[in-house]
Structures are given as C-alpha cells and as structure tokens.
Tab-separated table of C-alpha atoms in Angstrom:
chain	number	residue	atom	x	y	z
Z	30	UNK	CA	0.000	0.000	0.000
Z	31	UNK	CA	0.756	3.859	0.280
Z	32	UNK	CA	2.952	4.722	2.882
Z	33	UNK	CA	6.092	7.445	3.667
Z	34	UNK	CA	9.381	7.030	5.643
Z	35	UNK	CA	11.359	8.496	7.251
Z	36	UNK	CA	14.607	8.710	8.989
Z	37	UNK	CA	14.864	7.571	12.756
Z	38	UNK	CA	15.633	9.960	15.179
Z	39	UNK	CA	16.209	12.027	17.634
Z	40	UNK	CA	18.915	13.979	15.088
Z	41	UNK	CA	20.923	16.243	17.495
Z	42	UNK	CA	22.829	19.201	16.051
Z	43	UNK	CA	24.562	22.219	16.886
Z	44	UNK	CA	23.634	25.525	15.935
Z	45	UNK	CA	24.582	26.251	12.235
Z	46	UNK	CA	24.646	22.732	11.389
Z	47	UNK	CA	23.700	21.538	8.278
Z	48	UNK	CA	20.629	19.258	8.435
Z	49	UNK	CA	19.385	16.761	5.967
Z	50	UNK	CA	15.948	14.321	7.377
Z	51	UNK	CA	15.160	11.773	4.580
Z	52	UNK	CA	11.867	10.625	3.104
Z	53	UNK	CA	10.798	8.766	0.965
Z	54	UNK	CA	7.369	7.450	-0.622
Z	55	UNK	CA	5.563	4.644	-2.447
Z	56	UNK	CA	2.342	5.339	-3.998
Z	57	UNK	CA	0.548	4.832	-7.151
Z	58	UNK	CA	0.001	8.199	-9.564
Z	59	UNK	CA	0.920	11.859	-9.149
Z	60	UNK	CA	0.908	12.422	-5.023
Z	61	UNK	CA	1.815	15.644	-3.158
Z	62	UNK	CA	4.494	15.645	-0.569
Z	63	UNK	CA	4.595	17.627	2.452
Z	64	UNK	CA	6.461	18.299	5.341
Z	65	UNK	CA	4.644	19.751	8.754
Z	66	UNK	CA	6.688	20.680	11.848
Z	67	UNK	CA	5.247	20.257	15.094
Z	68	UNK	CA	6.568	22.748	17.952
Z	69	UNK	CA	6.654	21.395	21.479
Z	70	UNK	CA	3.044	21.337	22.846
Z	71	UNK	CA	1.659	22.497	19.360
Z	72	UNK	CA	-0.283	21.413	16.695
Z	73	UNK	CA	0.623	20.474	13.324
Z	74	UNK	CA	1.978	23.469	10.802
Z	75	UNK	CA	2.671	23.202	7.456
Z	76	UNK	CA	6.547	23.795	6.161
Z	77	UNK	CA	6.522	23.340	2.945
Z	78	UNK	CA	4.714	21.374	-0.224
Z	79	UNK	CA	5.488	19.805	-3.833
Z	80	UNK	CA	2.393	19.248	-5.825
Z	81	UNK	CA	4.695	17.752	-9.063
Z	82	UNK	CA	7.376	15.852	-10.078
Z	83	UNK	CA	10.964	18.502	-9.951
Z	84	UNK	CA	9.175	20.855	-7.985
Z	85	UNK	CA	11.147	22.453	-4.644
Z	86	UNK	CA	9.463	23.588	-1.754
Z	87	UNK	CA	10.941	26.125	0.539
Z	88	UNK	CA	10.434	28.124	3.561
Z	89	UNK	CA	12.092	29.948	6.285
Z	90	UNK	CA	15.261	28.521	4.942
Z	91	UNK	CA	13.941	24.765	4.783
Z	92	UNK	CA	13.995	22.820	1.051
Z	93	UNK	CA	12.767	19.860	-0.218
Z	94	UNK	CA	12.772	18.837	-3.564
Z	95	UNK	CA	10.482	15.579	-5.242
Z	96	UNK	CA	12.448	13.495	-6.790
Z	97	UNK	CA	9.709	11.131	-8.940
Z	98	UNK	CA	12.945	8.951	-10.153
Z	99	UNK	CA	13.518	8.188	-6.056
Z	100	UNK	CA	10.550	8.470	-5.012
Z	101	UNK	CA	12.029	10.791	-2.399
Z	102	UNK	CA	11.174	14.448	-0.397
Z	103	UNK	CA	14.218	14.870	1.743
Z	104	UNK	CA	14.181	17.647	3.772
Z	105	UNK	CA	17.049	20.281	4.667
Z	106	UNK	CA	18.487	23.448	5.842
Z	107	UNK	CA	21.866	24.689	5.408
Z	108	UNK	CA	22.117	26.365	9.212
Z	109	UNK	CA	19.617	25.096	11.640
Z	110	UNK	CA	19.013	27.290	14.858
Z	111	UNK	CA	17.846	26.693	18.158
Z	112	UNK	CA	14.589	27.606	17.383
Z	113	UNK	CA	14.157	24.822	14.647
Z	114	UNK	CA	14.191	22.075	17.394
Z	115	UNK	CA	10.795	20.143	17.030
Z	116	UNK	CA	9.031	17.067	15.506
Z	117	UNK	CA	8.759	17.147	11.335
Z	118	UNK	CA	6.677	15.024	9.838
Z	119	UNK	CA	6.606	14.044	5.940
Z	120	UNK	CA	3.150	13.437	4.407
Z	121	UNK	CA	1.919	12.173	1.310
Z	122	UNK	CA	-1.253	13.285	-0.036
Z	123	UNK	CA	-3.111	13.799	-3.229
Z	124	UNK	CA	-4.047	10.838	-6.239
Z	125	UNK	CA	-3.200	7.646	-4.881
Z	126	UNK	CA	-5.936	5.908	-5.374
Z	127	UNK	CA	-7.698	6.387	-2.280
Z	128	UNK	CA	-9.135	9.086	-0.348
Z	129	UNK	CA	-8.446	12.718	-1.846
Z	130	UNK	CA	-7.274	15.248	0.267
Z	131	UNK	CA	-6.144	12.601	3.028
Z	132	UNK	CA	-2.934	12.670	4.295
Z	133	UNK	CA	-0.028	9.404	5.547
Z	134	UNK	CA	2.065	10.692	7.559
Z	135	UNK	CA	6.050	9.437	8.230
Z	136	UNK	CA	6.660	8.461	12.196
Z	137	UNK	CA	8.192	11.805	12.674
Z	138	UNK	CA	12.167	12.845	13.050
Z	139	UNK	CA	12.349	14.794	15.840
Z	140	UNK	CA	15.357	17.495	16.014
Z	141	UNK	CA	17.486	19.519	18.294
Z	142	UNK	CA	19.423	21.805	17.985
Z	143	UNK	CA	22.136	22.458	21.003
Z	144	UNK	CA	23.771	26.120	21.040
N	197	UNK	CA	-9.465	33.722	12.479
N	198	UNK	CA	-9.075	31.309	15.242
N	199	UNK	CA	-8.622	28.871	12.619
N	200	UNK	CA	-9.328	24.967	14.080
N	201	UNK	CA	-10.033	24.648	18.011
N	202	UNK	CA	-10.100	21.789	20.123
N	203	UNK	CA	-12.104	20.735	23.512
N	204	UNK	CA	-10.618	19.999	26.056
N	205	UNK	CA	-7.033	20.487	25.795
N	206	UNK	CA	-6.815	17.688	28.169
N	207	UNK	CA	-8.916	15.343	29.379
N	208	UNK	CA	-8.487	12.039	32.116
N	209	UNK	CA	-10.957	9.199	32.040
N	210	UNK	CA	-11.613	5.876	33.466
N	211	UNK	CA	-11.818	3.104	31.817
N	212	UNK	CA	-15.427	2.696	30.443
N	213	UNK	CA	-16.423	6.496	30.631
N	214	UNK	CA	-17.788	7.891	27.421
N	215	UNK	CA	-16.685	11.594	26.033
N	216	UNK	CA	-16.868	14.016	23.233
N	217	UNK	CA	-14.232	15.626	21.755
N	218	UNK	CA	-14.967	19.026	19.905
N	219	UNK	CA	-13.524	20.880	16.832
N	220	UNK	CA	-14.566	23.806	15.378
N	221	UNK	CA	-12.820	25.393	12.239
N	222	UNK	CA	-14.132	28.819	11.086
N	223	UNK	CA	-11.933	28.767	7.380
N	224	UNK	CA	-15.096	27.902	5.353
N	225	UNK	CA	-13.087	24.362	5.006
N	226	UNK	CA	-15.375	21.090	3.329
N	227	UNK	CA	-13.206	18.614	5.021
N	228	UNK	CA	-12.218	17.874	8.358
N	229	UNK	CA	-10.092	14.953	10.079
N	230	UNK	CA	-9.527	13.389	13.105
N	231	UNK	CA	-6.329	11.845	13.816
N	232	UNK	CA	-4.163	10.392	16.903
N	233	UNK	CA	-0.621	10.530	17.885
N	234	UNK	CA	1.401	8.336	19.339
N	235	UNK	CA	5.006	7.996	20.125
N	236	UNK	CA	6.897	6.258	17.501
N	237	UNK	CA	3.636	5.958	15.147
N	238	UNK	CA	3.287	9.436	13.437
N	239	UNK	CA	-0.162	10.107	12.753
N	240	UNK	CA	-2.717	8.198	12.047
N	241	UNK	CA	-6.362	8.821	10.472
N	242	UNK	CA	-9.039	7.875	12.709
N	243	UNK	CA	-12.176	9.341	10.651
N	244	UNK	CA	-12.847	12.314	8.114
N	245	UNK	CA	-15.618	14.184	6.735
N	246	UNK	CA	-15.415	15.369	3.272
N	247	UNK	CA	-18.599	17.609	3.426
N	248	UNK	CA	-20.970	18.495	5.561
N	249	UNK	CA	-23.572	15.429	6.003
N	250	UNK	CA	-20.884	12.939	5.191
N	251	UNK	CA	-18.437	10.722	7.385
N	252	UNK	CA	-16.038	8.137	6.676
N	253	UNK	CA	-13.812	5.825	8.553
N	254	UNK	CA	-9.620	6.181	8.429
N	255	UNK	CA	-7.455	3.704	8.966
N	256	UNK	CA	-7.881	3.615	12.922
N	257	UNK	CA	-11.450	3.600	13.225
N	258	UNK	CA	-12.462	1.029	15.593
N	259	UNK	CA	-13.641	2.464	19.001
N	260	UNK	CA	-15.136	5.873	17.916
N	261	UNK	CA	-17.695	8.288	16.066
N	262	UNK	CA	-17.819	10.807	14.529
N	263	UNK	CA	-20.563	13.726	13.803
N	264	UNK	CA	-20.195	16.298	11.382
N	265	UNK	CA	-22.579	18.647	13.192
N	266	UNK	CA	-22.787	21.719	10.670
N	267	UNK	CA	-20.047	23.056	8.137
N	268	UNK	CA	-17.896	23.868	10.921
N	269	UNK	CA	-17.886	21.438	13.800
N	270	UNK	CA	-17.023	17.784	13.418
N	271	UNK	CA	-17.092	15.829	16.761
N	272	UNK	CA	-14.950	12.627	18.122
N	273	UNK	CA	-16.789	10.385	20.261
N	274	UNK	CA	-15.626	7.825	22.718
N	275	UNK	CA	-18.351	5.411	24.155
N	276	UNK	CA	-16.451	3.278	26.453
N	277	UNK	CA	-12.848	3.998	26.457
N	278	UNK	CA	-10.286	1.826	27.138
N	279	UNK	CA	-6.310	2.352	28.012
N	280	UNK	CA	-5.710	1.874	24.203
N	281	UNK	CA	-6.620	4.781	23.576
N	282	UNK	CA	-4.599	7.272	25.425
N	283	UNK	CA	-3.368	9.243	22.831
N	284	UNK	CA	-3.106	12.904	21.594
N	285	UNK	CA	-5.807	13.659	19.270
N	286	UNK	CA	-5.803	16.424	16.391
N	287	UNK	CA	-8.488	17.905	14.244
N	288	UNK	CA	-7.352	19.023	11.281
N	289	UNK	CA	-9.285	20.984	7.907
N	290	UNK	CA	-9.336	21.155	4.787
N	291	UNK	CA	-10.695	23.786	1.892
N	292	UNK	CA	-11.462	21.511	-0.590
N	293	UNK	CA	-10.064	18.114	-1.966
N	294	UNK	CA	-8.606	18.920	-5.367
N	295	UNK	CA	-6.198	16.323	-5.908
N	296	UNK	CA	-4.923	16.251	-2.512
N	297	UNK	CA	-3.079	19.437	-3.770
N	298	UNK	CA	-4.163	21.917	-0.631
N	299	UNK	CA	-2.506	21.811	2.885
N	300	UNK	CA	-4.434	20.856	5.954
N	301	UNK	CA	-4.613	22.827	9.174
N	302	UNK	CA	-4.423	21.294	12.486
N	303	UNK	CA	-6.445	22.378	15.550
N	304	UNK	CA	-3.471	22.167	18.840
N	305	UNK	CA	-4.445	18.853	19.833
N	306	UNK	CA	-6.243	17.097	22.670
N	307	UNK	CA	-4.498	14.879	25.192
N	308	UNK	CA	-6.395	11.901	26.509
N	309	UNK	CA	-5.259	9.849	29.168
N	310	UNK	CA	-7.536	6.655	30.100
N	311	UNK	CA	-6.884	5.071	33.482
C-alpha cells in the first residue's frame, strides 16, 4: 500500500549545522508531498509542499525537492538554529488511489538543535 | 481567524467512561479529520468528513464516532474507552479536496489519558 518514511531519530545538532531528514514514498500516480513541523506542545503546521514531479518547496530557509525517479522528499536546511528544534513530519497526499485530500504521515524525526 | 479549536485540551478518564471531543474550524473548510498521535507511530487517520452530512472511517477507526454537526464542527466520540486509547488527538481541515493538492490545518491537539 501507500505509505512514507522516514529517517529515525532524535537527530541532534549544533547551531549552524547543516541538516538533511530523509523521506521517501511509495504510492501509485501523481501524489503531493509535504512536510509539517510540530513545535513542542503544538499542533501540526505546514513547512513546505510539492504538488509535481521537480518541484522544490521552501520556507524559512527549509527545502525539499520531489524526486519522482527516487521516489524521495528529503528535507534540509543549510544552518539550523535553536529555534528549529521540534518534531517534522513528511506526508503524502493527493491521487493515490484512495481518499483525496487525506494525508499518511512518516513516524516523525524529531530534532534539536544544542547552542 | 481562530482557525481549528479543540475541547478539552486535556482530558483524564476511566476506563469505560464515554466523552466528546470538539472541533470547530471557522476557514469555510469542506473537510475535516480526526487523527491520533502516538510515540513512535506518526499520525494516524481515525475518521474524516469530506462535506458536511458525510463521514467516513480512516485507517484507525475502531472504538469511535464521529458527527459532522454543521459546516464547521465535526465531533470525536468515545463510548467506552479503554487504556488503548490514550493518545493525543488532532483535528485538522481542509478547503477543498482537489487532488490532494491543498494543505491541511491542524487544531493544537487534545491529550487523553484513560486510566
């Protein structure tokens, strides 16, 4: 079936690290990819999205590019702060051949970041 | 916009004791979702609600209901909860379905212990 994953953690860095969390996918058709970032004691928020094949998300410094040909989203930042320590969680979502709009989520990589 | 809010923010029971959890979105959304979280397991789809006056079971149904009351308020019932299902629960919505191409938003969660 349809399901994302992603790399074990806890991933502890330092501040200005560079930080790479790795997903990948397997689904049938054209899916989005997205990554959400949950803050301690918060909610879900979305990071970024990829509706297409080549396409690169971004946002406050985060990328992630889908790669059809590896079935992969990886996510990364060239210099992580301390504020970027939480849980991020890659999601698959669109035309898979189920449900529309629902989302699979990875198990979740959660980060910190030491100063 | 208060976006997606959740009742209670926490909640104890006893094994056996029935309860409603509430979520409210006030985005206009046609879809809303109810998932859990637990450690090591990401999240998981419990029910969703594509439109108002429709429901349909997720991959973690067994246990609950659901009620999409109106266009904005979808509820998560528990008739006689068990220890299984401690667990942090999120509400999440959704403008429309296109694809899977649009990004949820996530109500802050509600945490569940049952003795």
């Amino acid at each position: 079936g349809n399901s994302v994953t992603q790399m074990e953690g806890p991933v502890t860095l330092s501040e200005e690290a560079f930080l790479t969390i790795n997903c990948t996918y397997t689904a049938t058709g054209y899916p989005s990819l997205f990554w959400y970032v949950q803050y301690p004691g918060e909610g879900l928020q979305l990071l970024l999205k990829a509706t297409k094949a080549d396409d690169k998300g971004s946002n406050k410094g985060f990328e992630a590019t889908y790669r059809k040909e590896t079935t992969s989203f990886h996510l990364e930042k060239g210099s992580v702060q301390v504020s970027d320590s939480a849980v991020y969680f890659c999601a698959l979502g669109g035309e898979y051949g189920g449900s529309q709009g629902n989302l699979i989520f990875g198990k979740g990589t959660k980060l910190s970041v030491k100063p | 916009n208060a976006g997606v809010t959740q009742t209670p923010k926490f909640q104890v029971l006893k094994t056996g004791q029935s309860m409603t959890l509430q979520c409210a979105q006030d985005m206009n959304h046609n879809s809303m979702y109810w998932y859990r979280q637990d450690p090591g397991m990401g999240l998981r789809l419990i029910y969703y609600s594509a439109s108002e006056g429709t429901t349909d079971k997720g991959e973690v149904p067994n246990g609950y209901n659901v009620s999409r009351l109106n266009k904005r308020e979808f509820s998560l019932r528990l008739e006689s909860a068990a220890p299984s299902q401690t667990s942090v629960y999120f509400c999440a919505s959704l403008k429309s379905r296109r694809g899977g191409r649009e990004t949820q938003y996530f109500g802050p969660g509600t945490r569940l212990l049952v003795l």
